[in-house]
Amino acid sequence: ANNNSQLLRVSGDYSPTRKLLLGSQILLPQGSKGDFEQSFVSLGGRYNLIEGRTRLAVGSIVDSPVRSARHLKNDSFFSLFSSMRYNINENLELAGSLRLRSTQEFIDYTKFLSLGGIYSIFPKVNLIGEMEYAIEKNNQLLLGGGLEYYFVKSLNVRGAAFYNNSDSGPDYT
């Protein structure tokens, strides 16, 4: 069934060095009727290989549903990704990534293509727009936008709302 839905994402990042970024996020499906167990928590890292006007990075992410802890099941997912960012000017940056996500058994994986833009609206505040497409996964498409706030150059928080064309949350099954 194609039940369109929305989700909220709250994330935070910390850069201990110029080349390394560590982050976490929580995805909250709207349509879960406040059921926190349908949420996902993610931890990840990104390493910048090339810096400058065009930046290239690689990284990994572990996604785990909140229900795993309660039911003592391990149905987490592991992702590897590469990403590129290009500064068009001092206020606008384009971003793209290709991600492979697998179950912990590495039996099956899904490919994701993401495209987005980051526009600086104030010195410490950015407007974010994102699109993520699950290749070979029932044409799942996430469209979203939000705001990013930098407390200091190495620490930020981001909040975004997404439209999902397929079900009540990210399809991690």
Short mmCIF file of C-alpha atoms in Angstrom, two decimals:
data_model
loop_
_atom_site.label_atom_id
_atom_site.label_comp_id
_atom_site.label_asym_id
_atom_site.label_seq_id
_atom_site.Cartn_x
_atom_site.Cartn_y
_atom_site.Cartn_z
CA ALA A 1 0.00 0.00 0.00
CA ASN A 2 1.14 3.52 -0.68
CA ASN A 3 0.39 5.42 2.52
CA ASN A 4 2.06 8.83 2.34
CA SER A 5 3.40 10.09 5.64
CA GLN A 6 5.69 12.60 7.29
CA LEU A 7 8.64 12.26 9.62
CA LEU A 8 10.67 14.57 11.79
CA ARG A 9 14.43 14.36 12.09
CA VAL A 10 16.55 15.94 14.81
CA SER A 11 20.31 15.63 14.50
CA GLY A 12 23.51 17.00 15.91
CA ASP A 13 27.11 16.97 14.70
CA TYR A 14 30.48 17.53 16.33
CA SER A 15 33.78 18.02 14.48
CA PRO A 16 36.75 17.19 16.75
CA THR A 17 39.07 18.01 13.79
CA ARG A 18 38.67 19.70 10.39
CA LYS A 19 38.56 16.34 8.60
CA LEU A 20 36.38 14.31 11.00
CA LEU A 21 32.65 14.76 11.76
CA LEU A 22 30.74 12.65 14.31
CA GLY A 23 26.97 12.78 14.42
CA SER A 24 23.74 11.33 15.71
CA GLN A 25 20.10 11.68 14.78
CA ILE A 26 16.65 10.45 15.66
CA LEU A 27 13.86 9.89 13.12
CA LEU A 28 10.33 10.25 14.47
CA PRO A 29 7.58 8.96 12.14
CA GLN A 30 4.36 11.00 12.20
CA GLY A 31 1.64 8.40 11.93
CA SER A 32 3.09 6.35 14.75
CA LYS A 33 0.53 8.04 17.06
CA GLY A 34 3.24 9.01 19.53
CA ASP A 35 4.69 5.49 19.65
CA PHE A 36 8.37 6.20 20.27
CA GLU A 37 9.23 2.55 19.55
CA GLN A 38 8.74 3.20 15.82
CA SER A 39 11.60 5.72 15.89
CA PHE A 40 15.16 5.14 14.72
CA VAL A 41 18.40 6.34 16.29
CA SER A 42 21.50 6.76 14.12
CA LEU A 43 25.19 7.20 14.95
CA GLY A 44 27.76 7.94 12.30
CA GLY A 45 30.97 9.51 11.19
CA ARG A 46 32.35 11.22 8.10
CA TYR A 47 35.94 11.75 7.03
CA ASN A 48 36.82 14.52 4.54
CA LEU A 49 39.19 13.23 1.85
CA ILE A 50 39.34 16.40 -0.26
CA GLU A 51 38.72 19.95 0.97
CA GLY A 52 38.25 23.21 -0.89
CA ARG A 53 35.42 24.58 -3.02
CA THR A 54 34.56 20.96 -3.88
CA ARG A 55 34.72 18.55 -0.93
CA LEU A 56 34.66 14.77 -1.03
CA ALA A 57 34.06 12.58 2.04
CA VAL A 58 33.40 8.97 3.03
CA GLY A 59 31.68 7.66 6.12
CA SER A 60 29.49 5.13 7.85
CA ILE A 61 26.22 5.11 9.79
CA VAL A 62 24.57 2.61 12.14
CA ASP A 63 20.74 2.88 12.31
CA SER A 64 18.92 1.12 15.10
CA PRO A 65 15.18 1.05 15.82
CA VAL A 66 14.28 2.06 19.37
CA ARG A 67 12.21 -1.12 19.75
CA SER A 68 15.39 -3.25 19.57
CA ALA A 69 16.45 -2.35 23.09
CA ARG A 70 13.07 -3.21 24.53
CA HIS A 71 12.66 -6.51 22.69
CA LEU A 72 16.37 -7.45 22.89
CA LYS A 73 16.50 -7.90 19.13
CA ASN A 74 19.33 -6.67 17.00
CA ASP A 75 17.79 -5.41 13.77
CA SER A 76 20.18 -2.53 13.17
CA PHE A 77 21.44 -1.45 9.77
CA PHE A 78 24.94 -0.50 8.68
CA SER A 79 25.62 2.02 5.89
CA LEU A 80 28.68 3.11 3.96
CA PHE A 81 28.50 6.35 1.97
CA SER A 82 30.42 8.81 -0.11
CA SER A 83 29.39 12.43 -0.33
CA MET A 84 30.33 15.52 -2.27
CA ARG A 85 29.67 19.19 -1.59
CA TYR A 86 30.22 22.10 -3.92
CA ASN A 87 30.20 25.77 -2.85
CA ILE A 88 28.43 27.79 -5.51
CA ASN A 89 29.05 31.00 -3.57
CA GLU A 90 29.51 32.03 0.09
CA ASN A 91 25.79 31.48 0.85
CA LEU A 92 24.85 28.42 -1.25
CA GLU A 93 26.22 24.90 -1.22
CA LEU A 94 25.00 21.85 -3.17
CA ALA A 95 25.37 18.36 -1.70
CA GLY A 96 24.98 14.81 -2.94
CA SER A 97 25.68 11.34 -1.65
CA LEU A 98 25.47 7.69 -2.55
CA ARG A 99 24.83 5.26 0.32
CA LEU A 100 24.71 1.48 0.62
CA ARG A 101 22.73 0.19 3.62
CA SER A 102 22.81 -3.43 4.75
CA THR A 103 21.46 -5.57 7.55
CA GLN A 104 24.08 -6.69 10.07
CA GLU A 105 24.17 -10.08 8.33
CA PHE A 106 25.20 -8.27 5.09
CA ILE A 107 22.80 -10.53 3.15
CA ASP A 108 20.94 -7.73 1.39
CA TYR A 109 21.56 -4.04 0.80
CA THR A 110 19.72 -0.99 -0.53
CA LYS A 111 21.25 1.87 -2.54
CA PHE A 112 20.24 5.46 -1.76
CA LEU A 113 20.89 8.61 -3.76
CA SER A 114 20.60 11.93 -1.93
CA LEU A 115 20.68 15.47 -3.29
CA GLY A 116 20.31 18.70 -1.40
CA GLY A 117 21.17 22.31 -0.85
CA ILE A 118 22.34 24.40 2.08
CA TYR A 119 21.60 28.13 2.06
CA SER A 120 23.01 30.48 4.71
CA ILE A 121 20.22 32.81 5.87
CA PHE A 122 22.03 34.23 8.95
CA PRO A 123 25.65 33.93 10.16
CA LYS A 124 24.92 30.79 12.27
CA VAL A 125 21.67 29.58 10.62
CA ASN A 126 21.29 27.58 7.41
CA LEU A 127 18.19 26.58 5.48
CA ILE A 128 18.39 22.92 4.38
CA GLY A 129 16.61 21.15 1.52
CA GLU A 130 17.02 17.41 0.90
CA MET A 131 15.77 14.62 -1.34
CA GLU A 132 16.59 10.94 -0.79
CA TYR A 133 15.65 8.23 -3.28
CA ALA A 134 15.85 4.51 -2.45
CA ILE A 135 17.05 2.87 -5.65
CA GLU A 136 15.37 -0.52 -6.29
CA LYS A 137 13.10 -0.13 -3.21
CA ASN A 138 9.58 0.53 -4.51
CA ASN A 139 10.55 4.04 -5.63
CA GLN A 140 10.66 5.31 -2.05
CA LEU A 141 11.25 9.07 -2.04
CA LEU A 142 11.83 11.38 0.92
CA LEU A 143 11.55 15.16 0.41
CA GLY A 144 12.31 17.52 3.24
CA GLY A 145 13.63 20.72 4.61
CA GLY A 146 14.64 22.33 7.84
CA LEU A 147 17.04 24.56 9.70
CA GLU A 148 20.57 24.07 10.95
CA TYR A 149 22.07 26.12 13.81
CA TYR A 150 25.78 26.34 14.69
CA PHE A 151 26.54 26.95 18.37
CA VAL A 152 30.22 27.19 17.41
CA LYS A 153 32.00 26.21 14.17
CA SER A 154 32.47 22.58 15.31
CA LEU A 155 29.03 21.94 16.91
CA ASN A 156 25.58 22.16 15.30
CA VAL A 157 22.01 20.96 15.62
CA ARG A 158 19.57 20.39 12.76
CA GLY A 159 15.82 19.91 12.66
CA ALA A 160 13.89 18.90 9.57
CA ALA A 161 10.49 17.65 8.44
CA PHE A 162 10.11 15.14 5.62
CA TYR A 163 7.42 13.87 3.30
CA ASN A 164 7.63 10.12 2.60
CA ASN A 165 5.76 8.75 -0.42
CA SER A 166 5.68 5.14 0.78
CA ASP A 167 4.83 4.41 4.44
CA SER A 168 4.87 5.71 8.01
CA GLY A 169 8.64 5.81 8.30
CA PRO A 170 11.89 5.01 6.64
CA ASP A 171 11.74 1.57 5.07
CA TYR A 172 14.37 -0.26 7.10
CA THR A 173 12.90 -3.70 6.46
#
